[in-house]
Amino acid sequence: TEIYTLSLHDALPILIDLYIKECLEQMGFPSYFLVERLNVEEKIKVVKYLQDKGTFKVKGAIVLVAEKLAVSEPTIYRYLKKM
């Protein structure tokens, strides 16, 4: 049997997807909902959820989250400042 290991760098996009899906479920959105369609307030809630999970302690997380939410990196930083 082969053992596969993921580095944190490889696992980060998977974890971010999982956390965003969890957050959307808690917000009452269906599983097929497109994250890009969230309004600003909802995106801020997602960023808060990811912050609470410690996502942004990992290098590269800001870039990935910005891509997932279809916003710029400075926008993610602005959302974080609001917390």
PDB file of C-alpha atoms in Angstrom:
ATOM      1  CA  THR A   1       0.000   0.000   0.000  1.00  0.00           C
ATOM      2  CA  GLU A   2       1.196   3.464  -0.815  1.00  0.00           C
ATOM      3  CA  ILE A   3       0.828   6.290   1.640  1.00  0.00           C
ATOM      4  CA  TYR A   4       0.079   9.694   0.204  1.00  0.00           C
ATOM      5  CA  THR A   5       0.951  12.776   2.141  1.00  0.00           C
ATOM      6  CA  LEU A   6      -0.172  16.292   1.446  1.00  0.00           C
ATOM      7  CA  SER A   7       1.899  19.252   2.388  1.00  0.00           C
ATOM      8  CA  LEU A   8       0.080  22.118   4.047  1.00  0.00           C
ATOM      9  CA  HIS A   9       0.607  24.040   0.813  1.00  0.00           C
ATOM     10  CA  ASP A  10      -1.218  21.313  -1.126  1.00  0.00           C
ATOM     11  CA  ALA A  11      -3.941  20.903   1.492  1.00  0.00           C
ATOM     12  CA  LEU A  12      -4.707  24.613   1.892  1.00  0.00           C
ATOM     13  CA  PRO A  13      -7.003  24.967  -1.164  1.00  0.00           C
ATOM     14  CA  ILE A  14      -8.884  21.848  -0.058  1.00  0.00           C
ATOM     15  CA  LEU A  15      -9.291  23.165   3.493  1.00  0.00           C
ATOM     16  CA  ILE A  16     -10.419  26.578   2.282  1.00  0.00           C
ATOM     17  CA  ASP A  17     -13.060  24.959   0.052  1.00  0.00           C
ATOM     18  CA  LEU A  18     -14.227  22.842   2.975  1.00  0.00           C
ATOM     19  CA  TYR A  19     -14.418  25.805   5.373  1.00  0.00           C
ATOM     20  CA  ILE A  20     -16.268  27.951   2.837  1.00  0.00           C
ATOM     21  CA  LYS A  21     -18.757  25.131   2.235  1.00  0.00           C
ATOM     22  CA  GLU A  22     -19.269  24.733   6.022  1.00  0.00           C
ATOM     23  CA  CYS A  23     -19.804  28.459   6.418  1.00  0.00           C
ATOM     24  CA  LEU A  24     -22.307  28.645   3.571  1.00  0.00           C
ATOM     25  CA  GLU A  25     -24.245  25.718   5.041  1.00  0.00           C
ATOM     26  CA  GLN A  26     -24.395  27.514   8.400  1.00  0.00           C
ATOM     27  CA  MET A  27     -25.633  30.630   6.587  1.00  0.00           C
ATOM     28  CA  GLY A  28     -28.427  28.543   5.032  1.00  0.00           C
ATOM     29  CA  PHE A  29     -27.194  28.425   1.444  1.00  0.00           C
ATOM     30  CA  PRO A  30     -27.640  25.248  -0.635  1.00  0.00           C
ATOM     31  CA  SER A  31     -24.517  23.216  -1.401  1.00  0.00           C
ATOM     32  CA  TYR A  32     -24.645  24.181  -5.080  1.00  0.00           C
ATOM     33  CA  PHE A  33     -24.597  27.938  -4.347  1.00  0.00           C
ATOM     34  CA  LEU A  34     -21.832  29.849  -6.146  1.00  0.00           C
ATOM     35  CA  VAL A  35     -19.602  31.694  -3.692  1.00  0.00           C
ATOM     36  CA  GLU A  36     -18.974  34.491  -6.191  1.00  0.00           C
ATOM     37  CA  ARG A  37     -22.663  35.434  -5.939  1.00  0.00           C
ATOM     38  CA  LEU A  38     -22.440  36.383  -2.269  1.00  0.00           C
ATOM     39  CA  ASN A  39     -22.962  40.026  -1.418  1.00  0.00           C
ATOM     40  CA  VAL A  40     -20.356  42.024   0.520  1.00  0.00           C
ATOM     41  CA  GLU A  41     -21.883  41.352   3.954  1.00  0.00           C
ATOM     42  CA  GLU A  42     -21.977  37.621   3.252  1.00  0.00           C
ATOM     43  CA  LYS A  43     -18.380  37.594   1.995  1.00  0.00           C
ATOM     44  CA  ILE A  44     -17.314  39.352   5.199  1.00  0.00           C
ATOM     45  CA  LYS A  45     -19.057  36.602   7.196  1.00  0.00           C
ATOM     46  CA  VAL A  46     -17.147  33.967   5.217  1.00  0.00           C
ATOM     47  CA  VAL A  47     -13.838  35.763   5.849  1.00  0.00           C
ATOM     48  CA  LYS A  48     -14.703  35.981   9.578  1.00  0.00           C
ATOM     49  CA  TYR A  49     -15.423  32.239   9.614  1.00  0.00           C
ATOM     50  CA  LEU A  50     -12.094  31.530   7.901  1.00  0.00           C
ATOM     51  CA  GLN A  51     -10.322  33.872  10.334  1.00  0.00           C
ATOM     52  CA  ASP A  52     -11.866  31.990  13.281  1.00  0.00           C
ATOM     53  CA  LYS A  53     -10.573  28.729  11.789  1.00  0.00           C
ATOM     54  CA  GLY A  54      -7.032  30.157  11.625  1.00  0.00           C
ATOM     55  CA  THR A  55      -6.911  30.022   7.837  1.00  0.00           C
ATOM     56  CA  PHE A  56      -5.008  33.276   7.436  1.00  0.00           C
ATOM     57  CA  LYS A  57      -2.105  32.104   9.587  1.00  0.00           C
ATOM     58  CA  VAL A  58      -0.938  30.082   6.598  1.00  0.00           C
ATOM     59  CA  LYS A  59       1.103  31.809   3.909  1.00  0.00           C
ATOM     60  CA  GLY A  60      -0.814  32.074   0.663  1.00  0.00           C
ATOM     61  CA  ALA A  61      -4.283  31.898   2.215  1.00  0.00           C
ATOM     62  CA  ILE A  62      -5.189  35.504   1.399  1.00  0.00           C
ATOM     63  CA  VAL A  63      -4.530  34.927  -2.302  1.00  0.00           C
ATOM     64  CA  LEU A  64      -6.568  31.712  -2.385  1.00  0.00           C
ATOM     65  CA  VAL A  65      -9.510  33.164  -0.465  1.00  0.00           C
ATOM     66  CA  ALA A  66      -9.544  36.250  -2.694  1.00  0.00           C
ATOM     67  CA  GLU A  67      -9.701  34.005  -5.760  1.00  0.00           C
ATOM     68  CA  LYS A  68     -12.476  31.871  -4.272  1.00  0.00           C
ATOM     69  CA  LEU A  69     -14.576  34.900  -3.318  1.00  0.00           C
ATOM     70  CA  ALA A  70     -13.862  36.692  -6.619  1.00  0.00           C
ATOM     71  CA  VAL A  71     -12.418  39.756  -4.891  1.00  0.00           C
ATOM     72  CA  SER A  72      -8.969  41.338  -4.720  1.00  0.00           C
ATOM     73  CA  GLU A  73      -6.383  40.660  -2.035  1.00  0.00           C
ATOM     74  CA  PRO A  74      -6.708  44.238  -0.691  1.00  0.00           C
ATOM     75  CA  THR A  75     -10.444  43.589  -0.311  1.00  0.00           C
ATOM     76  CA  ILE A  76      -9.725  40.573   1.914  1.00  0.00           C
ATOM     77  CA  TYR A  77      -7.405  42.748   4.023  1.00  0.00           C
ATOM     78  CA  ARG A  78     -10.159  45.383   4.313  1.00  0.00           C
ATOM     79  CA  TYR A  79     -12.628  42.715   5.427  1.00  0.00           C
ATOM     80  CA  LEU A  80     -10.131  41.503   8.040  1.00  0.00           C
ATOM     81  CA  LYS A  81      -9.655  45.048   9.357  1.00  0.00           C
ATOM     82  CA  LYS A  82     -13.403  45.246   9.987  1.00  0.00           C
ATOM     83  CA  MET A  83     -13.154  42.398  12.494  1.00  0.00           C
TER      84      MET A  83
END
